[in-house]
Amino acid sequence: MKFGKRLKQQVQETLPGWRDKFLSYKNLKKLVKLISSTPPLLNGSLEYVKAEAEFVYLLNNEIDKFNAFFIEQEEDFVIKHKELQQRIQRVIAMWGSNGSKPSETEYKDEMAKIRKDIVDFHGEMVLLVNYSNINYTGLAKILKKYDKRTGGLLRLPFIQKVLKQPFFTTELVSKLVKECENTIDSVFPVEENGEGKKERREAITVTGEGVFRNTVAALMTMQEIRSGSSTYGQFSLPPLNLPDSEIVQSVQLNSPIPIV
Amino acid sequence: MEARPLSIQRSGVRQLNNLGVSGAMSSSLVPVFPTPLDETYPKLPDSQQISMEGEVRARPAAHATVVPSNSGAVGHIFSSSSGFSSDLQYSSVILSPYGKHPRNTPFISQSSTNSAALPIPQSSHSNMPQSTTSSRYTKESSSSWCPESLPGFIDFPTNTSLHNSQLESSSCSGVMSSEDFSKRNDWQDWADQLITDDDALATNWNELLDDNNMTDLEPKMAYQVSKTSAIIPVHQPQVQQQLPAPSGEIRNVVTPSSSANSGPAKPRMRWTPELHEAFVEAVNQLGGSERATPKGVLKLMKVEGLTIYHVKSHLQKYRTARYRPDCLEGSLEKRLTPLEEISSLDLKTGIEITEALRLQMEVQKRLHEQLEIQRNLQLRIEEQGRYLQMMFEKQKSGMDKLKASSPNAVNPSTPSSDAIQDFLAKNEQEGSQLDHGKKETDTVGANSALEGSSQELGNNNQKVPETEAPESCEPNVCETSLQPTKRSRTDK
């Protein structure tokens, strides 16, 4: 249950509002087990058809859940993205060097706030893409399990449908992410020499439930999930190829603060 | 909180089993019964009402007289069953007689009218023919109930004689009406929902509504309904009506929702930046987000397919975003972030903060990159799988034609099937992609395309797994070779 454990970890470490929006992998797996453990009744009989219908019904419910959550988040991001742009414009217009009330300290303060907000915003969007991906992976896995255990042919056509679902078509969010990155470059002061940068990055412990922590967790989880498969098949992903892996290593995760 | 239905479903089954067993045991046995019993169970033998997390309606406890004769059978049933649906059916069979103990005959007579009522809603159903649905019920009941459950119920004392006779007769109607009885229980409906598709779902609810004795069932049902189905949220108001709603009402609501096999519910509205721009413009024209009304915005935007509900919710979000910039969905996390992260980072200067942000940014960028790569890979893998599937189907139809046309043609076809089998066998190993092109001179078209795309994939990422035939390949062609290769596990 490697993926199941990773998913569980991810769910625990994800943003609190997202915890129940993930795939119920464990439960679906149990269902597959149950379905496959009554073979005399299956295969050609009505029972099998019903069991499969039930499974599909549950999967569709899950997909609906993803879609609903994803679309809502996406809408929020669209709004927020625009707002951030406008906010930057306002700050520049007001306190910038050419602005109506040029004030360096104000400008800097406001920009600092904006920077923080943008980076977190960026992180949240990336986390949503990660959410989409993890749920997709889970679906693909559970379908594979189903086919394997029941000899069904559910996987291929079903996954084709999944690929077209809103929660998997993350192009818009990715686009927003890229635009955010561009904006950030303009908002951040120019970087100093590269060497100083590396030295500053000693081990940083990231605590809290913040976006940063979650992105680090997500990245590490992804690495682990793709670290190698025992059932290597044509639908398996290769191991993760992370350049600059010291970035991740330089950041450690504390145990999450329990939510009261 | 849509994830909960599944967890509840699982725990529901477990609790179900436990409840059935405990219900079967006498009061003396209850303390003996170990941990599976949850704290949520009040003293079962004593109370008439048992509540399971408020979701399962009150279930009367077993009378002590019933118990001893039954415990053996119950034990037998529970130890043997492992399947999900079979569990529910067994449990329902066991529980339904208990459901009738304290109940008077009015209930029983009512249910017999309900069994007559059962075919009626189905007859007006647009999707499923009546015979099919009822036959499904009976098949399901008879195939799994009769053999195992009958012995258990013969031991029942006479106050369940009605139920007994119904079971023992093992007539279709008898079994069905006992199934009706069991459906009176919330959890059973709920489990039945899961087992049967939406069409049967509607009939369950109709039976519920027809049964006036079970009026307190409905609020609980509504509670479950709202939790179990994202597709059918509108049922909630209907079910809460305590009068027997005409079957047409629910039917109309059910049919728009897709049947179990056709996929998720209808597409939702997605707000794009362009749409949002148009929205903002319209809002500004109307004097700002506070003054603008959804109707006005809708009119100004003049976008097809946009409803006032969309605009309303969007306007609300917009307002929140403007006046309390930190109060969108993720804001709680944001409020936590500055305190904890900053304190742990022990920052003092603005520069250090900026540095930390840069680091955060890098990690996030990295993650995003990897996610995009992963997604593209996944898309491609599925594409190839589909392509291969197509190839195999073409191959098969080609071979069928050959076989059909002349017996001599068998020879040419076997080399190609052998070649395919070799192809598949090779695929399971961590092979390079290049070998495969050489093997398949027969299936020319497939290979050139496959080779090209394989190499392309290989260029993009190291160790791209080779595509073998999808698991759903034609049985008479590939299965024999496919099975052993599929089972083999390669160590990485």
Short mmCIF file of C-alpha atoms in Angstrom, two decimals, chain A:
data_model
loop_
_atom_site.label_atom_id
_atom_site.label_comp_id
_atom_site.label_asym_id
_atom_site.label_seq_id
_atom_site.Cartn_x
_atom_site.Cartn_y
_atom_site.Cartn_z
CA MET A 1 0.00 0.00 0.00
CA LYS A 2 2.76 2.35 -0.81
CA PHE A 3 0.71 4.82 -2.73
CA GLY A 4 -2.01 4.65 -0.16
CA LYS A 5 0.41 5.61 2.57
CA ARG A 6 1.86 8.42 0.55
CA LEU A 7 -1.55 9.72 -0.22
CA LYS A 8 -2.47 9.60 3.40
CA GLN A 9 0.64 11.53 4.30
CA GLN A 10 -0.12 14.06 1.67
CA VAL A 11 -3.65 14.48 2.90
CA GLN A 12 -2.47 14.98 6.42
CA GLU A 13 0.01 17.58 5.41
CA THR A 14 -2.16 19.40 3.00
CA LEU A 15 -3.94 22.64 3.63
CA PRO A 16 -6.65 22.02 6.19
CA GLY A 17 -9.52 22.96 3.96
CA TRP A 18 -8.47 20.43 1.44
CA ARG A 19 -8.29 17.39 3.59
CA ASP A 20 -11.51 15.78 2.61
CA LYS A 21 -11.25 16.58 -1.06
CA PHE A 22 -8.81 13.91 -1.94
CA LEU A 23 -9.44 10.51 -3.39
CA SER A 24 -10.74 7.91 -0.99
CA TYR A 25 -8.13 5.53 -2.19
CA LYS A 26 -8.17 3.21 0.74
CA ASN A 27 -11.88 2.70 0.61
CA LEU A 28 -11.93 2.11 -3.08
CA LYS A 29 -9.17 -0.37 -2.69
CA LYS A 30 -11.17 -2.20 -0.09
CA LEU A 31 -14.09 -2.28 -2.42
CA VAL A 32 -12.01 -3.74 -5.18
CA LYS A 33 -10.82 -6.35 -2.78
CA LEU A 34 -14.35 -7.22 -1.80
CA ILE A 35 -15.50 -7.36 -5.33
CA SER A 36 -12.69 -9.59 -6.35
CA SER A 37 -13.01 -11.87 -3.38
CA THR A 38 -16.34 -13.31 -4.44
CA PRO A 39 -15.31 -14.87 -7.71
CA PRO A 40 -17.95 -17.58 -7.96
CA LEU A 41 -20.60 -14.97 -8.27
CA LEU A 42 -18.75 -12.82 -10.70
CA ASN A 43 -17.90 -13.00 -14.33
CA GLY A 44 -20.84 -13.05 -16.57
CA SER A 45 -23.42 -12.96 -13.88
CA LEU A 46 -25.59 -10.09 -12.94
CA GLU A 47 -23.66 -9.68 -9.72
CA TYR A 48 -20.60 -8.73 -11.61
CA VAL A 49 -22.41 -6.12 -13.61
CA LYS A 50 -23.85 -4.67 -10.48
CA ALA A 51 -20.56 -4.68 -8.66
CA GLU A 52 -18.93 -2.90 -11.52
CA ALA A 53 -21.76 -0.42 -11.73
CA GLU A 54 -21.34 0.30 -8.07
CA PHE A 55 -17.64 0.79 -8.47
CA VAL A 56 -18.13 3.12 -11.38
CA TYR A 57 -20.75 5.01 -9.44
CA LEU A 58 -18.35 5.60 -6.61
CA LEU A 59 -15.60 6.63 -8.95
CA ASN A 60 -17.89 9.09 -10.61
CA ASN A 61 -18.75 10.53 -7.26
CA GLU A 62 -15.11 11.01 -6.53
CA ILE A 63 -14.58 12.67 -9.85
CA ASP A 64 -17.44 15.00 -9.21
CA LYS A 65 -15.92 15.88 -5.92
CA PHE A 66 -12.61 16.69 -7.55
CA ASN A 67 -14.23 18.69 -10.27
CA ALA A 68 -16.32 20.75 -7.92
CA PHE A 69 -13.42 21.56 -5.68
CA PHE A 70 -11.03 22.21 -8.50
CA ILE A 71 -13.31 24.52 -10.40
CA GLU A 72 -14.10 26.48 -7.32
CA GLN A 73 -10.44 26.92 -6.50
CA GLU A 74 -9.73 27.83 -10.06
CA GLU A 75 -12.34 30.53 -9.95
CA ASP A 76 -10.82 31.91 -6.78
CA PHE A 77 -7.44 31.94 -8.39
CA VAL A 78 -8.66 33.76 -11.43
CA ILE A 79 -10.13 36.44 -9.25
CA LYS A 80 -7.13 36.67 -6.99
CA HIS A 81 -4.72 36.80 -9.85
CA LYS A 82 -6.42 39.80 -11.27
CA GLU A 83 -6.60 41.42 -7.88
CA LEU A 84 -2.92 40.98 -7.28
CA GLN A 85 -2.09 42.56 -10.58
CA GLN A 86 -4.26 45.50 -9.78
CA ARG A 87 -2.83 45.78 -6.33
CA ILE A 88 0.68 45.92 -7.70
CA GLN A 89 -0.36 48.59 -10.13
CA ARG A 90 -1.91 50.59 -7.34
CA VAL A 91 1.15 50.36 -5.14
CA ILE A 92 3.43 51.36 -7.92
CA ALA A 93 1.16 54.18 -8.89
CA MET A 94 0.84 55.43 -5.36
CA TRP A 95 4.15 54.96 -3.64
CA GLY A 96 6.49 54.22 -6.45
CA SER A 97 9.17 56.54 -7.57
CA ASN A 98 6.94 58.03 -10.22
CA GLY A 99 3.80 57.75 -8.26
CA SER A 100 1.45 60.26 -6.81
CA LYS A 101 2.86 59.96 -3.31
CA PRO A 102 6.31 58.58 -3.76
CA SER A 103 7.52 57.12 -0.52
CA GLU A 104 10.24 54.60 -0.44
CA THR A 105 9.46 53.03 2.89
CA GLU A 106 5.82 52.66 2.11
CA TYR A 107 6.67 51.28 -1.26
CA LYS A 108 9.02 48.78 0.20
CA ASP A 109 6.60 47.72 2.88
CA GLU A 110 3.78 47.28 0.51
CA MET A 111 5.94 45.46 -1.95
CA ALA A 112 7.14 43.13 0.76
CA LYS A 113 3.58 42.28 1.58
CA ILE A 114 2.77 41.78 -2.02
CA ARG A 115 5.76 39.55 -2.47
CA LYS A 116 4.67 37.34 0.36
CA ASP A 117 1.17 37.17 -0.97
CA ILE A 118 2.25 36.42 -4.47
CA VAL A 119 4.60 33.68 -3.46
CA ASP A 120 1.91 32.07 -1.37
CA PHE A 121 -0.56 32.48 -4.14
CA HIS A 122 1.83 30.84 -6.52
CA GLY A 123 2.30 28.04 -4.06
CA GLU A 124 -1.39 27.50 -3.66
CA MET A 125 -1.87 27.20 -7.36
CA VAL A 126 0.94 24.72 -7.62
CA LEU A 127 -0.63 22.78 -4.81
CA LEU A 128 -3.84 22.63 -6.73
CA VAL A 129 -2.04 21.20 -9.71
CA ASN A 130 -0.47 18.73 -7.36
CA TYR A 131 -3.87 17.88 -5.98
CA SER A 132 -5.11 17.22 -9.46
CA ASN A 133 -2.16 15.05 -10.23
CA ILE A 134 -2.26 12.99 -7.10
CA ASN A 135 -5.91 12.26 -7.52
CA TYR A 136 -5.39 11.31 -11.10
CA THR A 137 -2.59 8.98 -10.13
CA GLY A 138 -4.79 7.44 -7.51
CA LEU A 139 -7.59 6.90 -9.98
CA ALA A 140 -5.25 5.34 -12.48
CA LYS A 141 -3.92 3.02 -9.83
CA ILE A 142 -7.26 1.96 -8.52
CA LEU A 143 -8.49 1.26 -12.01
CA LYS A 144 -5.45 -0.80 -12.71
CA LYS A 145 -6.07 -2.74 -9.54
CA TYR A 146 -9.65 -3.28 -10.48
CA ASP A 147 -8.82 -4.63 -13.88
CA LYS A 148 -6.13 -6.81 -12.51
CA ARG A 149 -8.22 -8.30 -9.76
CA THR A 150 -11.49 -8.72 -11.53
CA GLY A 151 -10.28 -9.26 -15.03
CA GLY A 152 -12.33 -6.32 -16.09
CA LEU A 153 -11.77 -3.96 -18.95
CA LEU A 154 -12.70 -0.88 -17.11
CA ARG A 155 -9.47 0.96 -17.03
CA LEU A 156 -8.75 2.12 -20.51
CA PRO A 157 -12.06 3.67 -21.50
CA PHE A 158 -12.59 5.10 -18.06
CA ILE A 159 -9.26 6.80 -17.88
CA GLN A 160 -9.89 8.37 -21.25
CA LYS A 161 -12.88 10.04 -19.75
CA VAL A 162 -10.93 11.12 -16.72
CA LEU A 163 -8.35 12.81 -18.88
CA LYS A 164 -10.99 15.17 -20.13
CA GLN A 165 -12.34 16.06 -16.75
CA PRO A 166 -12.01 19.62 -15.52
CA PHE A 167 -9.92 18.65 -12.57
CA PHE A 168 -7.29 17.15 -14.81
CA THR A 169 -7.24 19.85 -17.43
CA THR A 170 -5.05 22.13 -15.43
CA GLU A 171 -3.84 24.28 -18.26
CA LEU A 172 -5.43 27.42 -16.98
CA VAL A 173 -3.96 27.10 -13.53
CA SER A 174 -0.56 26.37 -14.99
CA LYS A 175 -0.86 29.42 -17.11
CA LEU A 176 -1.68 31.50 -14.08
CA VAL A 177 1.30 30.02 -12.32
CA LYS A 178 3.60 31.06 -15.10
CA GLU A 179 2.16 34.53 -15.20
CA CYS A 180 2.67 34.71 -11.49
CA GLU A 181 6.28 33.79 -11.90
CA ASN A 182 6.74 36.56 -14.37
CA THR A 183 5.10 39.03 -12.08
CA ILE A 184 7.23 37.92 -9.22
CA ASP A 185 10.39 38.58 -11.14
CA SER A 186 9.30 42.12 -11.54
CA VAL A 187 8.34 42.47 -7.93
CA PHE A 188 11.44 41.00 -6.39
CA PRO A 189 14.58 43.03 -6.09
CA VAL A 190 17.38 41.97 -8.34
CA GLU A 191 19.22 38.96 -7.11
CA GLU A 192 22.76 39.25 -5.82
CA ASN A 193 25.56 36.99 -6.85
CA GLY A 194 24.73 33.33 -6.99
CA GLU A 195 27.32 32.18 -4.46
CA GLY A 196 25.94 34.11 -1.59
CA LYS A 197 22.62 32.58 -2.30
CA LYS A 198 23.74 29.02 -1.82
CA GLU A 199 25.45 29.77 1.44
CA ARG A 200 22.42 31.33 2.94
CA ARG A 201 20.44 28.22 2.35
CA GLU A 202 21.45 26.28 5.36
CA ALA A 203 19.02 23.83 6.69
CA ILE A 204 15.78 25.63 7.19
CA THR A 205 13.08 24.02 9.21
CA VAL A 206 9.67 24.67 7.90
CA THR A 207 6.89 24.41 10.36
CA GLY A 208 3.33 25.43 10.37
CA GLU A 209 0.57 24.68 8.01
CA GLY A 210 1.58 27.19 5.45
CA VAL A 211 1.78 26.97 1.76
CA PHE A 212 5.52 26.59 1.75
CA ARG A 213 5.43 23.60 3.94
CA ASN A 214 2.87 22.00 1.78
CA THR A 215 4.73 22.49 -1.42
CA VAL A 216 7.82 20.97 0.09
CA ALA A 217 5.79 18.06 1.35
CA ALA A 218 4.19 17.64 -2.01
CA LEU A 219 7.48 17.61 -3.76
CA MET A 220 8.94 15.07 -1.43
CA THR A 221 5.88 12.90 -1.69
CA MET A 222 6.05 13.02 -5.42
CA GLN A 223 9.63 11.97 -5.30
CA GLU A 224 8.79 9.05 -3.10
CA ILE A 225 5.86 7.92 -5.14
CA ARG A 226 7.97 7.82 -8.20
CA SER A 227 11.01 6.35 -6.62
CA GLY A 228 10.47 3.02 -8.21
CA SER A 229 7.78 0.55 -8.83
CA SER A 230 7.66 -3.12 -8.06
CA THR A 231 5.02 -3.69 -10.68
CA TYR A 232 6.65 -2.07 -13.57
CA GLY A 233 4.31 -1.89 -16.45
CA GLN A 234 3.53 0.19 -19.43
CA PHE A 235 1.54 2.59 -17.37
CA SER A 236 4.20 3.26 -14.81
CA LEU A 237 5.98 6.54 -14.56
CA PRO A 238 9.72 6.64 -14.47
CA PRO A 239 11.53 7.80 -11.36
CA LEU A 240 11.51 11.46 -10.64
CA ASN A 241 14.36 13.38 -12.08
CA LEU A 242 14.92 16.33 -9.83
CA PRO A 243 17.63 18.73 -10.74
CA ASP A 244 18.92 20.85 -7.91
CA SER A 245 17.92 18.30 -5.39
CA GLU A 246 19.79 20.19 -2.75
CA ILE A 247 16.98 22.65 -2.73
CA VAL A 248 14.67 20.07 -1.32
CA GLN A 249 17.29 18.64 0.95
CA SER A 250 17.95 22.02 2.42
CA VAL A 251 14.44 22.19 3.65
CA GLN A 252 13.25 19.90 6.36
CA LEU A 253 9.80 19.35 7.54
CA ASN A 254 8.73 19.39 11.11
CA SER A 255 5.88 17.32 12.27
CA PRO A 256 2.71 19.20 11.60
CA ILE A 257 1.15 21.25 14.29
CA PRO A 258 -1.88 19.37 15.45
CA ILE A 259 -5.06 21.14 14.73
CA VAL A 260 -7.24 21.57 17.72
#
